[in-house]
CSV table of C-alpha atoms and ligand atoms in Angstrom, one decimal:
chain,number,residue,atom,x,y,z
A,22,MET,CA,-21.0,19.2,-20.6
A,23,SER,CA,-23.2,22.2,-19.2
A,24,LYS,CA,-22.6,23.9,-15.9
A,25,ASP,CA,-25.1,23.4,-14.4
A,26,LYS,CA,-24.3,19.7,-13.9
A,27,ARG,CA,-20.9,20.2,-13.6
A,28,SER,CA,-21.9,22.9,-11.0
A,29,GLU,CA,-23.2,19.4,-8.4
A,30,PRO,CA,-21.7,17.3,-7.6
A,31,PHE,CA,-23.8,13.9,-7.1
A,32,GLY,CA,-23.3,10.4,-5.9
A,33,ILE,CA,-24.8,7.2,-5.3
A,34,TYR,CA,-24.0,4.9,-2.8
A,35,ILE,CA,-24.9,0.5,-3.5
A,36,HIS,CA,-25.6,-1.2,-0.1
A,37,TRP,CA,-24.4,-4.8,-0.1
A,38,PRO,CA,-26.1,-6.4,3.0
A,39,PHE,CA,-24.1,-9.7,3.7
A,40,CYS,CA,-21.2,-10.7,5.4
A,41,GLU,CA,-19.7,-13.5,5.7
A,42,ALA,CA,-19.4,-13.5,9.6
A,43,LYS,CA,-21.0,-10.9,11.7
A,44,CYS,CA,-17.9,-9.5,14.0
A,45,PRO,CA,-19.2,-8.9,17.2
A,46,TYR,CA,-18.1,-5.1,17.2
A,47,CYS,CA,-20.6,-4.0,14.7
A,48,ASP,CA,-24.1,-2.4,14.4
A,49,PHE,CA,-24.0,-2.0,10.4
A,50,ASN,CA,-26.3,-4.0,8.8
A,51,SER,CA,-25.0,-6.6,7.6
A,52,HIS,CA,-26.5,-10.1,7.9
A,53,VAL,CA,-24.9,-13.7,7.4
A,54,ARG,CA,-27.3,-16.0,5.2
A,55,HIS,CA,-26.4,-19.8,5.2
A,56,LYS,CA,-27.1,-21.0,1.2
A,57,PRO,CA,-25.5,-18.2,-1.6
A,58,VAL,CA,-27.4,-15.6,-2.2
A,59,ASP,CA,-29.6,-15.0,-5.1
A,60,GLN,CA,-27.0,-12.8,-7.2
A,61,ALA,CA,-29.4,-12.1,-10.1
A,62,ARG,CA,-32.2,-11.6,-9.0
A,63,PHE,CA,-31.0,-8.6,-6.7
A,64,VAL,CA,-28.9,-6.8,-10.1
A,65,ALA,CA,-32.3,-7.2,-11.0
A,66,ALA,CA,-33.9,-5.6,-8.1
A,67,TYR,CA,-31.4,-2.8,-7.7
A,68,GLN,CA,-31.2,-2.1,-11.3
A,69,ARG,CA,-35.2,-1.4,-10.9
A,70,GLU,CA,-34.2,0.8,-7.7
A,71,LEU,CA,-31.8,3.0,-9.7
A,72,GLU,CA,-34.0,3.9,-12.5
A,73,HIS,CA,-36.9,5.1,-9.6
A,74,MET,CA,-34.1,7.2,-7.9
A,75,ALA,CA,-33.1,8.5,-11.3
A,76,GLY,CA,-36.6,9.8,-12.3
A,77,ALA,CA,-35.8,13.2,-8.9
A,78,THR,CA,-32.4,12.6,-10.5
A,79,SER,CA,-31.4,12.4,-14.5
A,80,HIS,CA,-30.6,16.3,-14.2
A,81,LEU,CA,-27.3,15.2,-12.8
A,82,GLN,CA,-23.6,13.8,-13.4
A,83,VAL,CA,-22.7,11.5,-10.9
A,84,SER,CA,-19.0,12.5,-9.5
A,85,SER,CA,-19.2,9.4,-7.1
A,86,VAL,CA,-20.1,5.3,-6.9
A,87,PHE,CA,-19.7,3.8,-3.3
A,88,PHE,CA,-20.7,0.3,-2.9
A,89,GLY,CA,-20.5,-0.5,0.2
A,90,GLY,CA,-21.8,-3.3,3.1
A,91,GLY,CA,-21.8,-5.2,5.0
A,92,THR,CA,-19.4,-6.7,2.3
A,93,PRO,CA,-19.6,-5.6,-0.9
A,94,SER,CA,-16.3,-7.2,-1.8
A,95,LEU,CA,-18.4,-11.2,-1.9
A,96,MET,CA,-20.6,-9.1,-4.9
A,97,GLU,CA,-19.6,-11.5,-8.2
A,98,PRO,CA,-17.8,-9.0,-10.1
A,99,SER,CA,-20.7,-9.1,-12.8
A,100,THR,CA,-22.9,-8.4,-10.7
A,101,VAL,CA,-21.2,-4.7,-9.8
A,102,GLY,CA,-20.7,-4.5,-13.5
A,103,ALA,CA,-23.8,-4.7,-13.9
A,104,ILE,CA,-24.5,-2.2,-11.7
A,105,LEU,CA,-22.5,-0.1,-12.6
A,106,THR,CA,-23.5,-0.3,-16.4
A,107,HIS,CA,-26.8,0.8,-15.6
A,108,ILE,CA,-26.0,3.9,-13.6
A,109,HIS,CA,-24.2,4.8,-17.2
A,110,THR,CA,-28.0,4.0,-19.2
A,111,LEU,CA,-29.8,6.0,-16.1
A,112,TRP,CA,-27.3,9.6,-15.6
A,113,SER,CA,-24.3,11.2,-17.0
A,114,VAL,CA,-20.9,10.0,-15.5
A,115,GLU,CA,-18.2,12.9,-14.8
A,116,PRO,CA,-16.1,10.5,-17.2
A,117,ASP,CA,-13.1,10.6,-13.7
A,118,CYS,CA,-16.4,9.9,-11.4
A,119,GLU,CA,-14.2,7.6,-8.4
A,120,ILE,CA,-15.8,4.2,-8.2
A,121,THR,CA,-15.5,3.2,-4.1
A,122,LEU,CA,-15.8,-0.6,-3.0
A,123,GLU,CA,-15.5,-1.6,0.1
A,124,ALA,CA,-13.6,-4.7,0.3
A,125,ASN,CA,-12.8,-7.2,3.6
A,126,PRO,CA,-9.1,-8.3,3.3
A,127,SER,CA,-9.7,-12.2,3.1
A,128,SER,CA,-7.9,-15.1,-0.2
A,129,VAL,CA,-11.0,-15.9,-1.0
A,130,GLU,CA,-11.7,-12.0,-1.6
A,131,THR,CA,-8.4,-10.8,-3.3
A,132,LYS,CA,-8.8,-13.2,-6.5
A,133,ARG,CA,-11.9,-10.8,-7.5
A,134,PHE,CA,-10.4,-7.4,-7.4
A,135,ALA,CA,-9.6,-8.4,-11.1
A,136,GLY,CA,-12.9,-8.2,-12.1
A,137,TYR,CA,-14.2,-5.1,-9.9
A,138,ALA,CA,-11.2,-2.9,-11.7
A,139,LYS,CA,-12.8,-4.2,-14.9
A,140,ALA,CA,-15.7,-3.7,-14.4
A,141,GLY,CA,-15.0,0.5,-13.2
A,142,VAL,CA,-14.0,0.2,-9.7
A,143,ASN,CA,-11.0,2.8,-9.3
A,144,ARG,CA,-11.5,3.0,-5.3
A,145,VAL,CA,-10.7,0.3,-3.0
A,146,SER,CA,-11.4,0.7,0.8
A,147,LEU,CA,-10.4,-2.5,3.1
A,148,GLY,CA,-11.3,-3.7,6.1
A,149,VAL,CA,-8.0,-4.1,7.7
A,150,GLN,CA,-8.8,-3.0,11.5
A,151,SER,CA,-5.7,-4.4,13.2
A,152,LEU,CA,-2.1,-5.2,12.2
A,153,LYS,CA,-2.0,-7.8,14.9
A,154,ASN,CA,-3.1,-11.7,15.5
A,155,ALA,CA,-4.6,-12.0,18.1
A,156,ASP,CA,-6.7,-8.4,17.8
A,157,LEU,CA,-8.3,-9.3,14.9
A,158,LYS,CA,-9.1,-13.2,16.9
A,159,ALA,CA,-10.1,-10.5,19.6
A,160,LEU,CA,-12.5,-8.4,17.4
A,161,GLY,CA,-14.0,-11.4,15.3
A,162,ARG,CA,-11.6,-10.9,11.9
A,163,LEU,CA,-11.6,-13.9,9.8
A,164,HIS,CA,-8.4,-12.2,8.1
A,165,SER,CA,-4.4,-12.7,9.0
A,166,VAL,CA,-2.7,-9.8,9.0
A,167,GLU,CA,-0.7,-11.8,6.4
A,168,GLU,CA,-3.9,-12.1,4.3
A,169,ALA,CA,-4.1,-7.9,5.0
A,170,LEU,CA,-1.1,-7.5,4.0
A,171,LYS,CA,-1.7,-9.3,0.4
A,172,ALA,CA,-4.4,-7.8,-0.2
A,173,ILE,CA,-3.6,-4.4,0.2
A,174,ALA,CA,-0.7,-5.4,-2.3
A,175,ILE,CA,-2.5,-7.0,-4.7
A,176,ALA,CA,-5.1,-3.3,-4.4
A,177,LYS,CA,-2.0,-1.7,-5.2
A,178,GLU,CA,-2.0,-3.9,-9.0
A,179,HIS,CA,-5.2,-2.7,-9.7
A,180,PHE,CA,-7.2,0.5,-8.0
A,181,GLU,CA,-5.6,3.7,-8.2
A,182,ARG,CA,-6.6,4.7,-4.8
A,183,VAL,CA,-6.4,2.5,-2.0
A,184,SER,CA,-7.9,3.5,1.4
A,185,ILE,CA,-7.1,0.9,4.6
A,186,ASP,CA,-9.5,0.9,8.1
A,187,LEU,CA,-8.5,0.1,11.2
A,188,ILE,CA,-9.6,0.3,14.7
A,189,TYR,CA,-8.2,1.1,16.9
A,190,ALA,CA,-8.1,2.5,21.5
A,191,ARG,CA,-9.5,-1.2,21.7
A,192,ALA,CA,-9.9,-3.2,25.2
A,193,HIS,CA,-6.3,-3.7,26.8
A,194,GLN,CA,-4.6,-1.6,23.5
A,195,LEU,CA,-1.4,0.3,25.2
A,196,LEU,CA,-0.8,3.8,23.6
A,197,ASP,CA,2.6,2.5,22.5
A,198,GLU,CA,1.6,-0.2,21.0
A,199,TRP,CA,-0.9,1.6,18.8
A,200,ASP,CA,2.2,4.0,18.3
A,201,LYS,CA,4.2,1.3,16.2
A,202,GLU,CA,1.0,-1.0,14.6
A,203,LEU,CA,-0.2,2.9,13.1
A,204,GLN,CA,3.6,3.4,11.7
A,205,GLN,CA,3.7,0.0,10.2
A,206,ALA,CA,0.2,0.3,8.8
A,207,LEU,CA,2.0,4.2,7.6
A,208,ASP,CA,4.7,2.3,6.1
A,209,LEU,CA,2.5,0.2,3.9
A,210,LYS,CA,3.0,3.8,2.0
A,211,CYS,CA,-1.4,3.8,1.0
A,212,ASP,CA,-3.1,7.1,0.5
A,213,HIS,CA,-5.3,7.5,2.7
A,214,TYR,CA,-6.5,6.2,5.5
A,215,SER,CA,-9.7,5.6,7.5
A,216,LEU,CA,-8.6,5.6,11.9
A,217,TYR,CA,-11.8,4.4,14.3
A,218,GLN,CA,-11.7,4.4,17.4
A,219,LEU,CA,-13.4,1.3,18.8
A,220,THR,CA,-16.7,2.7,19.9
A,221,ILE,CA,-19.3,0.2,22.4
A,222,GLU,CA,-22.3,0.2,19.6
A,223,PRO,CA,-26.1,-0.8,21.3
A,224,GLU,CA,-26.4,-5.0,21.3
A,225,THR,CA,-23.4,-6.0,19.9
A,226,PRO,CA,-22.2,-8.9,21.3
A,227,PHE,CA,-19.6,-6.2,22.1
A,228,GLU,CA,-21.6,-4.5,24.6
A,229,LYS,CA,-22.2,-7.1,26.6
A,230,LEU,CA,-19.2,-8.0,27.2
A,231,TYR,CA,-18.5,-4.1,28.7
A,232,GLN,CA,-21.2,-4.6,30.8
A,233,LEU,CA,-19.9,-7.4,32.2
A,234,GLY,CA,-16.7,-5.6,32.3
A,235,LYS,CA,-15.2,-8.2,30.6
A,236,LEU,CA,-13.8,-5.3,27.9
A,237,PRO,CA,-11.8,-2.4,29.3
A,238,MET,CA,-11.8,0.4,26.8
A,239,PRO,CA,-9.8,3.6,27.4
A,240,ASP,CA,-11.6,6.0,29.6
A,241,ASP,CA,-12.6,9.6,27.4
A,242,GLU,CA,-8.9,10.6,29.0
A,243,LYS,CA,-6.7,7.6,27.4
A,244,ALA,CA,-8.7,8.2,24.3
A,245,ALA,CA,-8.5,11.0,24.4
A,246,ASP,CA,-4.2,10.1,23.8
A,247,PHE,CA,-5.3,8.2,21.8
A,248,TYR,CA,-6.9,10.3,19.3
A,249,GLN,CA,-4.3,12.7,19.8
A,250,LEU,CA,-1.0,10.3,18.6
A,251,THR,CA,-3.2,10.1,15.7
A,252,GLN,CA,-3.9,12.5,14.8
A,253,GLU,CA,-0.1,14.7,15.4
A,254,LYS,CA,1.5,11.4,14.2
A,255,MET,CA,-0.9,11.1,10.5
A,256,MET,CA,-0.6,14.8,10.5
A,257,PHE,CA,3.5,14.4,10.6
A,258,HIS,CA,3.6,11.7,7.5
A,259,GLY,CA,1.7,13.6,5.5
A,260,LEU,CA,-1.8,12.6,6.1
A,261,PRO,CA,-4.0,15.1,8.4
A,262,GLY,CA,-7.0,14.5,9.3
A,263,TYR,CA,-9.8,15.6,6.6
A,264,GLU,CA,-11.9,14.5,8.6
A,265,ILE,CA,-12.4,13.0,12.6
A,266,SER,CA,-11.5,9.3,10.9
A,267,ASN,CA,-10.6,9.9,7.4
A,268,HIS,CA,-6.6,11.3,6.5
A,269,ALA,CA,-5.1,11.6,3.4
A,270,ARG,CA,-2.4,13.2,1.2
A,271,GLN,CA,-3.9,16.5,-0.2
A,272,GLY,CA,-6.0,15.5,-3.1
A,273,GLN,CA,-6.5,11.8,-1.9
A,274,GLU,CA,-9.9,12.6,0.4
A,275,SER,CA,-12.6,10.4,0.0
A,276,ARG,CA,-14.9,12.0,-3.0
A,277,HIS,CA,-17.7,10.6,-2.4
A,278,ASN,CA,-17.1,10.7,2.5
A,279,LEU,CA,-17.0,14.9,0.9
A,280,LEU,CA,-20.3,14.8,-0.5
A,281,TYR,CA,-21.9,14.1,2.4
A,282,TRP,CA,-20.5,15.9,4.4
A,283,ARG,CA,-20.2,19.2,2.9
A,284,TYR,CA,-23.7,18.1,2.1
A,285,GLY,CA,-24.1,16.5,-1.6
A,286,LEU,CA,-27.1,15.1,-3.3
A,287,TYR,CA,-27.1,10.9,-3.4
A,288,ALA,CA,-28.9,8.8,-3.9
A,289,GLY,CA,-28.8,5.7,-1.9
A,290,VAL,CA,-29.9,1.9,-3.5
A,291,GLY,CA,-30.0,-1.5,-1.1
A,292,ALA,CA,-31.2,-2.4,1.7
A,293,GLY,CA,-30.7,0.0,4.8
A,294,ALA,CA,-29.9,2.4,2.4
A,295,GLN,CA,-29.9,6.4,2.9
A,296,GLY,CA,-30.3,9.1,0.7
A,297,ARG,CA,-30.9,12.6,0.0
A,298,LEU,CA,-33.2,13.9,-2.9
A,299,PRO,CA,-33.2,17.0,-4.1
A,300,GLN,CA,-36.5,18.1,-4.4
A,301,SER,CA,-38.6,22.1,-5.4
A,302,GLN,CA,-38.5,23.3,-1.8
A,303,GLY,CA,-36.1,21.8,0.1
A,304,ARG,CA,-35.1,17.5,0.6
A,305,ILE,CA,-36.3,14.3,0.2
A,306,ALA,CA,-34.5,12.3,2.5
A,307,THR,CA,-35.1,8.6,2.0
A,308,ARG,CA,-34.4,5.1,3.3
A,309,THR,CA,-35.5,1.9,2.2
A,310,TYR,CA,-35.9,-1.6,3.6
A,311,TYR,CA,-33.1,-2.4,6.1
A,312,ASN,CA,-33.4,-6.3,5.8
A,313,PRO,CA,-32.4,-7.5,2.2
A,314,GLU,CA,-35.9,-9.9,1.3
A,315,GLN,CA,-38.1,-7.9,2.6
A,316,TRP,CA,-36.3,-5.2,0.7
A,317,LEU,CA,-35.9,-7.4,-2.3
A,318,THR,CA,-39.8,-8.5,-1.9
A,319,HIS,CA,-40.3,-4.2,-2.0
A,320,VAL,CA,-38.5,-3.7,-5.1
A,321,GLU,CA,-39.9,-6.6,-6.8
A,322,GLN,CA,-43.2,-5.2,-5.9
A,323,HIS,CA,-42.9,-1.8,-6.5
A,324,ASN,CA,-40.2,-1.0,-7.9
A,325,HIS,CA,-38.6,0.5,-5.3
A,326,GLY,CA,-37.9,-0.5,-1.3
A,327,ILE,CA,-38.3,2.8,-0.4
A,328,GLN,CA,-39.9,2.5,3.5
A,329,GLU,CA,-39.7,6.0,4.6
A,330,GLN,CA,-39.4,9.2,3.0
A,331,GLU,CA,-39.7,12.7,4.8
A,332,ASN,CA,-39.2,16.1,3.5
A,333,ILE,CA,-36.5,18.2,4.8
A,334,ASP,CA,-36.9,21.5,5.6
A,335,TYR,CA,-35.0,24.2,5.5
A,336,SER,CA,-34.2,24.3,9.3
A,337,ALA,CA,-33.5,20.2,9.6
A,338,MET,CA,-32.1,20.8,6.3
A,339,ALA,CA,-29.6,23.6,7.7
A,340,ASP,CA,-29.3,21.6,11.2
A,341,GLU,CA,-28.1,18.6,9.1
A,342,MET,CA,-25.4,20.5,6.7
A,343,LEU,CA,-24.1,22.3,10.3
A,344,LEU,CA,-23.4,18.3,12.1
A,345,MET,CA,-21.8,17.5,8.7
A,346,GLY,CA,-20.1,21.1,7.8
A,347,LEU,CA,-17.9,20.6,11.3
A,348,ARG,CA,-17.2,17.1,11.3
A,349,LEU,CA,-15.0,18.6,8.6
A,350,ARG,CA,-10.7,20.1,9.0
A,351,GLU,CA,-11.3,22.6,6.1
A,352,GLY,CA,-15.0,23.2,8.0
A,353,LEU,CA,-17.8,23.9,6.9
A,354,CYS,CA,-18.0,27.1,3.8
A,355,VAL,CA,-20.5,30.2,4.6
A,356,LYS,CA,-21.5,31.1,2.2
A,357,ARG,CA,-23.4,27.2,0.7
A,358,PHE,CA,-24.4,27.4,3.9
A,359,GLU,CA,-26.2,30.6,3.2
A,360,ALA,CA,-27.4,28.9,-0.2
A,361,VAL,CA,-28.0,25.5,0.5
A,362,THR,CA,-30.3,26.5,3.8
A,363,GLY,CA,-31.4,30.3,3.0
A,364,TYR,CA,-30.6,31.0,6.9
A,365,SER,CA,-27.4,32.8,8.6
A,366,LEU,CA,-25.7,32.0,11.7
A,367,ASP,CA,-26.3,34.6,14.8
A,368,GLN,CA,-22.5,37.1,15.1
A,369,SER,CA,-22.3,37.0,18.4
A,370,VAL,CA,-23.3,32.6,19.2
A,371,LEU,CA,-20.2,32.7,16.2
A,372,LYS,CA,-18.2,35.0,19.4
A,373,ASP,CA,-18.5,33.5,22.5
A,374,LEU,CA,-17.3,30.2,20.9
A,375,TYR,CA,-14.3,31.3,18.9
A,376,GLN,CA,-13.4,33.4,23.1
A,377,GLU,CA,-14.2,30.5,24.2
A,378,ASN,CA,-11.3,28.8,21.8
A,379,LEU,CA,-13.9,26.6,20.0
A,380,ILE,CA,-13.5,27.5,17.1
A,381,LEU,CA,-11.1,28.8,15.2
A,382,SER,CA,-12.4,32.7,13.1
A,383,PRO,CA,-15.6,34.0,14.6
A,384,ASP,CA,-15.0,36.3,10.7
A,385,ASN,CA,-14.6,34.0,8.9
A,386,ASP,CA,-15.4,31.8,5.0
A,387,ARG,CA,-15.5,28.9,6.9
A,388,ILE,CA,-16.5,27.6,10.6
A,389,ILE,CA,-14.3,25.6,11.5
A,390,VAL,CA,-14.1,23.3,14.7
A,391,SER,CA,-10.5,24.4,17.7
A,392,ALA,CA,-8.8,21.0,18.6
A,393,LYS,CA,-9.9,22.0,21.5
A,394,GLY,CA,-14.1,22.2,20.3
A,395,ARG,CA,-14.2,18.7,19.2
A,396,PHE,CA,-14.4,17.3,21.9
A,397,VAL,CA,-17.0,19.0,22.4
A,398,MET,CA,-18.9,19.1,18.9
A,399,ASN,CA,-22.6,18.2,19.5
A,400,ALA,CA,-22.4,21.1,22.2
A,401,ILE,CA,-21.0,23.5,19.6
A,402,VAL,CA,-23.4,22.5,16.7
A,403,THR,CA,-27.0,23.3,19.8
A,404,GLU,CA,-25.4,26.1,20.4
A,405,LEU,CA,-25.5,27.6,16.9
A,406,ALA,CA,-28.4,25.2,15.4
A,407,ARG,CA,-30.6,27.2,18.5
A,408,CYS,CA,-29.8,30.5,16.7
A,409,TYR,CA,-30.4,30.5,12.5
A,410,ILE,CA,-31.3,33.8,11.5
B,506,SAM,C1,-19.1,-0.9,7.3
B,506,SAM,S1,-17.7,-2.0,8.0
B,506,SAM,C2,-18.0,-2.1,6.6
B,506,SAM,C3,-16.8,-2.2,5.3
B,506,SAM,C4,-15.9,-4.4,5.3
B,506,SAM,N1,-16.9,-4.8,6.1
B,506,SAM,C5,-14.9,-4.6,6.9
B,506,SAM,O1,-15.8,-5.1,8.1
B,506,SAM,O2,-13.9,-4.3,6.9
B,506,SAM,C6,-17.2,-0.2,8.0
B,506,SAM,C7,-15.7,-0.3,8.6
B,506,SAM,O3,-16.7,0.7,10.1
B,506,SAM,C8,-15.1,-0.1,11.1
B,506,SAM,N2,-16.1,0.1,12.0
B,506,SAM,C9,-17.9,-0.8,12.1
B,506,SAM,N3,-17.9,-0.8,13.6
B,506,SAM,C10,-17.2,0.0,14.0
B,506,SAM,C11,-17.3,0.2,15.7
B,506,SAM,N4,-18.4,-0.6,15.9
B,506,SAM,N5,-16.2,0.3,16.4
B,506,SAM,C12,-15.7,1.5,15.9
B,506,SAM,N6,-15.4,1.0,14.3
B,506,SAM,C13,-16.0,0.2,13.4
B,506,SAM,C14,-14.1,-0.5,10.5
B,506,SAM,O4,-13.1,0.2,10.4
B,506,SAM,C15,-14.6,-0.8,8.9
B,506,SAM,O5,-14.0,-1.3,8.5
B,507,SF4,S1,-17.4,-5.2,10.5
B,507,SF4,FE1,-17.4,-5.3,8.5
B,507,SF4,S2,-17.6,-8.3,8.2
B,507,SF4,FE2,-17.9,-7.3,10.5
B,507,SF4,S3,-20.0,-7.2,10.7
B,507,SF4,FE3,-19.7,-5.6,10.0
B,507,SF4,S4,-19.5,-5.2,8.1
B,507,SF4,FE4,-19.6,-7.0,8.1
C-alpha cells in the first residue's frame, strides 16, 4: 500500500434510520415503521450512494466503517454483508479496518450477532443505557437488564471488541446509586464505555415532561458531581475518558469516533447522514435527506440522497476542528491544525487561557483543556476562534 493512502484515515458512516419504538428522550434520526422495511431496496440504495461518495474519495483507504442509527441491529446480516462487500469493491480497505455496529440488547437482535461477525463486523456498541429494570422502563426501553447482560455475553463470544452505552444523571437518580451501577458496569469487564449524561432534547416527550415539572433532573452543580464521579471512577479502573463521554482501555478507543474528533475525512451514507469529503480548497460538507423514504427515492432517481452540500472554507474548517479537537483528552494537535487549516492560534490568547487554568499549557504541541475548562468549553472555543492568524 502506498504511504499516501495510509497517511489519511478515511471513515464511512452508514445510517440505519429505523427502530422498534421511539425512546422518549431520543432526537436521533430514527423512525418506527409498522410494515417490514424492504431491506433489498435499501441495500441497492446504499450501494448506489456509496458509488457516488467513492467519486471524490476512491483514492483514500478505508480505516473505519460505522453502522449507526436508529437501530442497525434491525438490519439483516445479509444487508450488512452486501454493504461491506460493496465498500470493498469501491475502496481499498485497511486489513485492520474497524467495523462497528450499534446494537440494541434485545434477545431478537442478539440472534443476528453471529451473522454480523461473519459479514465482517469486528466491534459492537450495545445500548444498555441502565442496569436497573425500573429505570429502563422509565427510559422507554424495550429490553430488560437480564437481556442486556445476555447480549453482552453473546457479543463477547462473537466480536473482538464490545462497548456499552449507559445514560446517567437520570431523573430521580442519586449519586451513590450511580456509583453502584457504574461499578456493576465495570464488573462486566468491557474495554470501552460510552457514558452519556441524560440530555433533554427539544421536541421530545421528555422535554414536555421536564417543562411540566414531572422530570426532576439534577441541577448544574449536581450534574457536575455526577460527571466528576464518573471520570474519577473510570480513571481509577484503567478506563480514562479519552473524550467527554467516552472511556477506553489504552488502544481500545473507537477509531471511527477519533476520526471525527481529529477532524478526518468521512463519507456519510443513508438518511440524515453527514459527511466531510475532500476537495482541492477546503472540504465539502454533505447532509442527506432526513426522511428514509425521501432519501430512498432521491437515491433511486439521482444516485445519491444528498439534500445539502456546502463548501467549507479554511476558516470554517478551523472552527470545526477546534470544536471537535478540544473534546479530546489528547487535545488538539497544533501542527495538524496548522497543516489542515493554514491558520495559527494567537499565542497571547493561549497564554490568557492558561493563566485562567482553562488549558494545561500555553506553548505545547497540543492544546489540552483542563478539568476546569471542560465546564466552559464553548467559551474557550469562541475565544480561540476570534483570533486565527
Ligand atoms: C443513536 S443511539 C443508537 C443506539 C441504539 N439505538 C440504542 O438506543 O441503544 C446512541 C446513543 O446515544 C445515547 N443517547 C441518545 N439520546 C440521548 C439523550 N437524550 N441523552 C443522553 N444520551 C442519549 C444513548 O446512550 C444511545 O445508546
Ligand atoms: S435511543 Fe436508540 S432505540 Fe431509542 S429511539 Fe433513539 S436510536 Fe432508537
